[in-house]
N, CA, C and O atoms as a GROMACS GRO file, in nm:
protein
  284
    1MET      N    1  -0.045   0.986  -2.053
    1MET     CA    2   0.023   0.880  -2.013
    1MET      C    3   0.104   0.913  -1.887
    1MET      O    4   0.172   1.015  -1.877
    2ILE      N    5   0.091   0.810  -1.782
    2ILE     CA    6   0.171   0.859  -1.675
    2ILE      C    7   0.299   0.752  -1.652
    2ILE      O    8   0.288   0.632  -1.676
    3TYR      N    9   0.412   0.812  -1.607
    3TYR     CA   10   0.512   0.763  -1.600
    3TYR      C   11   0.590   0.713  -1.474
    3TYR      O   12   0.656   0.808  -1.430
    4GLN      N   13   0.602   0.638  -1.426
    4GLN     CA   14   0.676   0.583  -1.295
    4GLN      C   15   0.740   0.489  -1.330
    4GLN      O   16   0.720   0.414  -1.425
    5GLU      N   17   0.855   0.491  -1.220
    5GLU     CA   18   0.942   0.344  -1.233
    5GLU      C   19   0.953   0.313  -1.066
    5GLU      O   20   0.928   0.394  -0.977
    6VAL      N   21   0.992   0.186  -1.052
    6VAL     CA   22   0.998   0.128  -0.914
    6VAL      C   23   1.147   0.144  -0.901
    6VAL      O   24   1.209   0.134  -1.007
    7ALA      N   25   1.216   0.166  -0.793
    7ALA     CA   26   1.369   0.164  -0.696
    7ALA      C   27   1.361   0.088  -0.601
    7ALA      O   28   1.267   0.084  -0.521
    8LEU      N   29   1.485   0.004  -0.600
    8LEU     CA   30   1.457  -0.097  -0.481
    8LEU      C   31   1.620  -0.027  -0.414
    8LEU      O   32   1.707   0.017  -0.489
    9TYR      N   33   1.632  -0.032  -0.276
    9TYR     CA   34   1.766   0.047  -0.247
    9TYR      C   35   1.784  -0.107  -0.124
    9TYR      O   36   1.703  -0.190  -0.085
   10LYS      N   37   1.896  -0.090  -0.104
   10LYS     CA   38   1.945  -0.186   0.006
   10LYS      C   39   2.019  -0.155   0.076
   10LYS      O   40   2.120  -0.119   0.015
   11VAL      N   41   2.036  -0.142   0.237
   11VAL     CA   42   2.079  -0.096   0.320
   11VAL      C   43   2.148  -0.179   0.420
   11VAL      O   44   2.123  -0.300   0.421
   12SER      N   45   2.210  -0.143   0.482
   12SER     CA   46   2.247  -0.221   0.622
   12SER      C   47   2.158  -0.243   0.737
   12SER      O   48   2.102  -0.154   0.801
   13THR      N   49   2.152  -0.366   0.758
   13THR     CA   50   1.988  -0.447   0.859
   13THR      C   51   2.071  -0.308   1.034
   13THR      O   52   2.011  -0.238   1.115
   14GLU      N   53   2.170  -0.327   1.021
   14GLU     CA   54   2.256  -0.270   1.142
   14GLU      C   55   2.193  -0.103   1.141
   14GLU      O   56   2.133  -0.066   1.242
   15ALA      N   57   2.210   0.000   1.016
   15ALA     CA   58   2.203   0.126   1.004
   15ALA      C   59   2.046   0.140   1.011
   15ALA      O   60   2.002   0.254   1.028
   16LEU      N   61   1.954   0.030   0.999
   16LEU     CA   62   1.786   0.028   1.048
   16LEU      C   63   1.790  -0.005   1.184
   16LEU      O   64   1.689   0.046   1.231
   17THR      N   65   1.840  -0.052   1.255
   17THR     CA   66   1.812  -0.086   1.428
   17THR      C   67   1.859   0.006   1.482
   17THR      O   68   1.796   0.060   1.573
   18GLU      N   69   1.975   0.048   1.446
   18GLU     CA   70   2.051   0.163   1.515
   18GLU      C   71   1.999   0.271   1.577
   18GLU      O   72   2.027   0.319   1.686
   19SER      N   73   1.893   0.316   1.469
   19SER     CA   74   1.833   0.441   1.512
   19SER      C   75   1.649   0.453   1.395
   19SER      O   76   1.605   0.369   1.317
   20ASN      N   77   1.600   0.567   1.427
   20ASN     CA   78   1.457   0.515   1.370
   20ASN      C   79   1.448   0.613   1.244
   20ASN      O   80   1.342   0.628   1.183
   21GLN      N   81   1.594   0.694   1.200
   21GLN     CA   82   1.576   0.742   1.097
   21GLN      C   83   1.555   0.727   0.971
   21GLN      O   84   1.519   0.816   0.894
   22ILE      N   85   1.585   0.572   0.935
   22ILE     CA   86   1.546   0.566   0.814
   22ILE      C   87   1.403   0.493   0.833
   22ILE      O   88   1.336   0.473   0.731
   23GLU      N   89   1.368   0.464   0.921
   23GLU     CA   90   1.237   0.428   0.898
   23GLU      C   91   1.126   0.578   0.863
   23GLU      O   92   1.030   0.594   0.787
   24THR      N   93   1.184   0.650   0.942
   24THR     CA   94   1.132   0.804   0.951
   24THR      C   95   1.154   0.868   0.794
   24THR      O   96   1.077   0.954   0.752
   25LEU      N   97   1.241   0.829   0.732
   25LEU     CA   98   1.253   0.880   0.576
   25LEU      C   99   1.154   0.754   0.482
   25LEU      O  100   1.096   0.778   0.376
   26VAL      N  101   1.156   0.624   0.553
   26VAL     CA  102   1.036   0.548   0.465
   26VAL      C  103   0.909   0.587   0.450
   26VAL      O  104   0.841   0.573   0.348
   27ARG      N  105   0.868   0.645   0.571
   27ARG     CA  106   0.740   0.696   0.570
   27ARG      C  107   0.753   0.843   0.532
   27ARG      O  108   0.637   0.876   0.505
   28LYS      N  109   0.832   0.948   0.515
   28LYS     CA  110   0.829   1.031   0.466
   28LYS      C  111   0.790   1.036   0.304
   28LYS      O  112   0.708   1.110   0.248
   29HIS      N  113   0.875   0.933   0.249
   29HIS     CA  114   0.884   0.894   0.117
   29HIS      C  115   0.766   0.763   0.040
   29HIS      O  116   0.752   0.717  -0.073
   30ASN      N  117   0.702   0.742   0.170
   30ASN     CA  118   0.602   0.648   0.098
   30ASN      C  119   0.631   0.546   0.060
   30ASN      O  120   0.561   0.477  -0.015
   31ALA      N  121   0.777   0.508   0.118
   31ALA     CA  122   0.833   0.383   0.043
   31ALA      C  123   0.795   0.264   0.104
   31ALA      O  124   0.708   0.290   0.187
   32ARG      N  125   0.829   0.103   0.100
   32ARG     CA  126   0.814   0.036   0.190
   32ARG      C  127   0.938  -0.074   0.196
   32ARG      O  128   1.005  -0.115   0.101
   33ILE      N  129   0.948  -0.105   0.325
   33ILE     CA  130   1.022  -0.225   0.329
   33ILE      C  131   0.965  -0.368   0.292
   33ILE      O  132   0.868  -0.426   0.340
   34LEU      N  133   1.046  -0.404   0.201
   34LEU     CA  134   0.984  -0.530   0.141
   34LEU      C  135   1.114  -0.675   0.206
   34LEU      O  136   1.096  -0.790   0.165
   35GLU      N  137   1.205  -0.651   0.282
   35GLU     CA  138   1.268  -0.774   0.320
   35GLU      C  139   1.350  -0.729   0.392
   35GLU      O  140   1.405  -0.622   0.368
   36ILE      N  141   1.376  -0.799   0.491
   36ILE     CA  142   1.486  -0.776   0.629
   36ILE      C  143   1.559  -0.895   0.653
   36ILE      O  144   1.490  -0.996   0.667
   37THR      N  145   1.711  -0.909   0.663
   37THR     CA  146   1.761  -1.004   0.659
   37THR      C  147   1.864  -0.958   0.792
   37THR      O  148   1.856  -0.843   0.836
   38LYS      N  149   1.958  -1.056   0.849
   38LYS     CA  150   2.085  -1.030   0.937
   38LYS      C  151   2.172  -0.874   0.877
   38LYS      O  152   2.201  -0.773   0.941
   39GLU      N  153   2.195  -0.905   0.739
   39GLU     CA  154   2.278  -0.837   0.701
   39GLU      C  155   2.236  -0.712   0.615
   39GLU      O  156   2.318  -0.622   0.598
   40TYR      N  157   2.118  -0.704   0.564
   40TYR     CA  158   2.056  -0.621   0.489
   40TYR      C  159   1.924  -0.593   0.495
   40TYR      O  160   1.867  -0.671   0.572
   41THR      N  161   1.844  -0.502   0.438
   41THR     CA  162   1.716  -0.441   0.433
   41THR      C  163   1.687  -0.376   0.303
   41THR      O  164   1.725  -0.261   0.283
   42VAL      N  165   1.606  -0.462   0.190
   42VAL     CA  166   1.570  -0.400   0.072
   42VAL      C  167   1.432  -0.300   0.098
   42VAL      O  168   1.338  -0.340   0.166
   43ILE      N  169   1.432  -0.187   0.044
   43ILE     CA  170   1.349  -0.094   0.034
   43ILE      C  171   1.280  -0.051  -0.067
   43ILE      O  172   1.368   0.005  -0.132
   44GLU      N  173   1.173  -0.037  -0.133
   44GLU     CA  174   1.106  -0.048  -0.242
   44GLU      C  175   1.019   0.077  -0.242
   44GLU      O  176   0.940   0.099  -0.150
   45LYS      N  177   1.036   0.173  -0.363
   45LYS     CA  178   0.994   0.320  -0.396
   45LYS      C  179   0.964   0.324  -0.504
   45LYS      O  180   1.048   0.292  -0.588
   46THR      N  181   0.808   0.373  -0.551
   46THR     CA  182   0.783   0.372  -0.658
   46THR      C  183   0.726   0.517  -0.665
   46THR      O  184   0.678   0.578  -0.569
   47GLY      N  185   0.739   0.566  -0.798
   47GLY     CA  186   0.693   0.726  -0.823
   47GLY      C  187   0.793   0.752  -0.928
   47GLY      O  188   0.854   0.659  -0.981
   48HIS      N  189   0.815   0.890  -0.961
   48HIS     CA  190   0.892   0.963  -1.069
   48HIS      C  191   1.051   0.980  -1.069
   48HIS      O  192   1.089   1.002  -0.954
   49ASN      N  193   1.143   0.976  -1.148
   49ASN     CA  194   1.272   0.974  -1.118
   49ASN      C  195   1.281   1.097  -1.001
   49ASN      O  196   1.337   1.076  -0.893
   50GLU      N  197   1.238   1.191  -1.025
   50GLU     CA  198   1.287   1.321  -0.895
   50GLU      C  199   1.244   1.230  -0.800
   50GLU      O  200   1.345   1.186  -0.746
   51GLU      N  201   1.118   1.164  -0.739
   51GLU     CA  202   1.117   1.110  -0.622
   51GLU      C  203   1.212   0.994  -0.558
   51GLU      O  204   1.265   0.990  -0.447
   52THR      N  205   1.216   0.905  -0.660
   52THR     CA  206   1.322   0.798  -0.602
   52THR      C  207   1.482   0.842  -0.576
   52THR      O  208   1.557   0.798  -0.488
   53GLN      N  209   1.515   0.956  -0.694
   53GLN     CA  210   1.632   0.994  -0.674
   53GLN      C  211   1.667   1.081  -0.541
   53GLN      O  212   1.782   1.085  -0.497
   54ALA      N  213   1.554   1.154  -0.477
   54ALA     CA  214   1.558   1.201  -0.344
   54ALA      C  215   1.565   1.156  -0.229
   54ALA      O  216   1.617   1.200  -0.126
   55PHE      N  217   1.474   1.005  -0.269
   55PHE     CA  218   1.491   0.919  -0.152
   55PHE      C  219   1.612   0.874  -0.135
   55PHE      O  220   1.666   0.860  -0.026
   56PHE      N  221   1.688   0.835  -0.307
   56PHE     CA  222   1.805   0.790  -0.278
   56PHE      C  223   1.910   0.875  -0.212
   56PHE      O  224   2.011   0.834  -0.155
   57ASP      N  225   1.867   1.021  -0.230
   57ASP     CA  226   1.990   1.116  -0.147
   57ASP      C  227   1.973   1.124  -0.009
   57ASP      O  228   2.065   1.155   0.067
   58ASP      N  229   1.811   1.085   0.043
   58ASP     CA  230   1.830   1.093   0.193
   58ASP      C  231   1.924   0.971   0.240
   58ASP      O  232   2.034   0.979   0.296
   59LEU      N  233   1.850   0.849   0.198
   59LEU     CA  234   1.879   0.733   0.226
   59LEU      C  235   2.063   0.710   0.220
   59LEU      O  236   2.130   0.650   0.305
   60ASN      N  237   2.105   0.768   0.112
   60ASN     CA  238   2.231   0.756   0.109
   60ASN      C  239   2.333   0.754   0.251
   60ASN      O  240   2.419   0.680   0.300
   61GLU      N  241   2.265   0.884   0.284
   61GLU     CA  242   2.322   0.934   0.453
   61GLU      C  243   2.394   0.781   0.539
   61GLU      O  244   2.506   0.780   0.590
   62PHE      N  245   2.311   0.680   0.538
   62PHE     CA  246   2.307   0.541   0.605
   62PHE      C  247   2.415   0.459   0.518
   62PHE      O  248   2.463   0.358   0.569
   63LYS      N  249   2.461   0.504   0.368
   63LYS     CA  250   2.569   0.383   0.294
   63LYS      C  251   2.440   0.293   0.246
   63LYS      O  252   2.390   0.200   0.310
   64VAL      N  253   2.401   0.341   0.123
   64VAL     CA  254   2.315   0.247   0.028
   64VAL      C  255   2.398   0.159   0.001
   64VAL      O  256   2.506   0.215  -0.015
   65LEU      N  257   2.408   0.021  -0.016
   65LEU     CA  258   2.500  -0.073  -0.060
   65LEU      C  259   2.434  -0.091  -0.177
   65LEU      O  260   2.517  -0.130  -0.259
   66GLN      N  261   2.380  -0.088  -0.202
   66GLN     CA  262   2.281  -0.107  -0.378
   66GLN      C  263   2.176  -0.048  -0.426
   66GLN      O  264   2.073  -0.044  -0.360
   67PHE      N  265   2.181  -0.008  -0.511
   67PHE     CA  266   2.047   0.047  -0.591
   67PHE      C  267   2.032   0.019  -0.734
   67PHE      O  268   2.119   0.028  -0.821
   68ILE      N  269   1.897  -0.018  -0.748
   68ILE     CA  270   1.872  -0.033  -0.877
   68ILE      C  271   1.703   0.013  -0.928
   68ILE      O  272   1.615  -0.008  -0.844
   69ARG      N  273   1.669   0.061  -1.033
   69ARG     CA  274   1.554   0.129  -1.070
   69ARG      C  275   1.509   0.111  -1.213
   69ARG      O  276   1.585   0.140  -1.305
   70SER      N  277   1.384   0.062  -1.233
   70SER     CA  278   1.325   0.030  -1.368
   70SER      C  279   1.343   0.190  -1.441
   70SER      O  280   1.367   0.302  -1.394
   71GLY      N  281   1.319   0.140  -1.575
   71GLY     CA  282   1.314   0.252  -1.687
   71GLY      C  283   1.452   0.306  -1.725
   71GLY      O  284   1.462   0.394  -1.810
   0.00000   0.00000   0.00000
């Protein structure tokens, strides 16, 4: 049995557009940008608990507005 979870992260779009660091983190962690609005951006990461938590820890430097994961 393989156990993975889906995690969603909401960050400010302003933080995304101010530098390329969030985009670099998204690529590094094999995540996907799902939605971009004027106020926020939603990012998805699928993986084991340790992987989704590591992405949250790295991304939280940019003030994660909301975070939720399955499992």
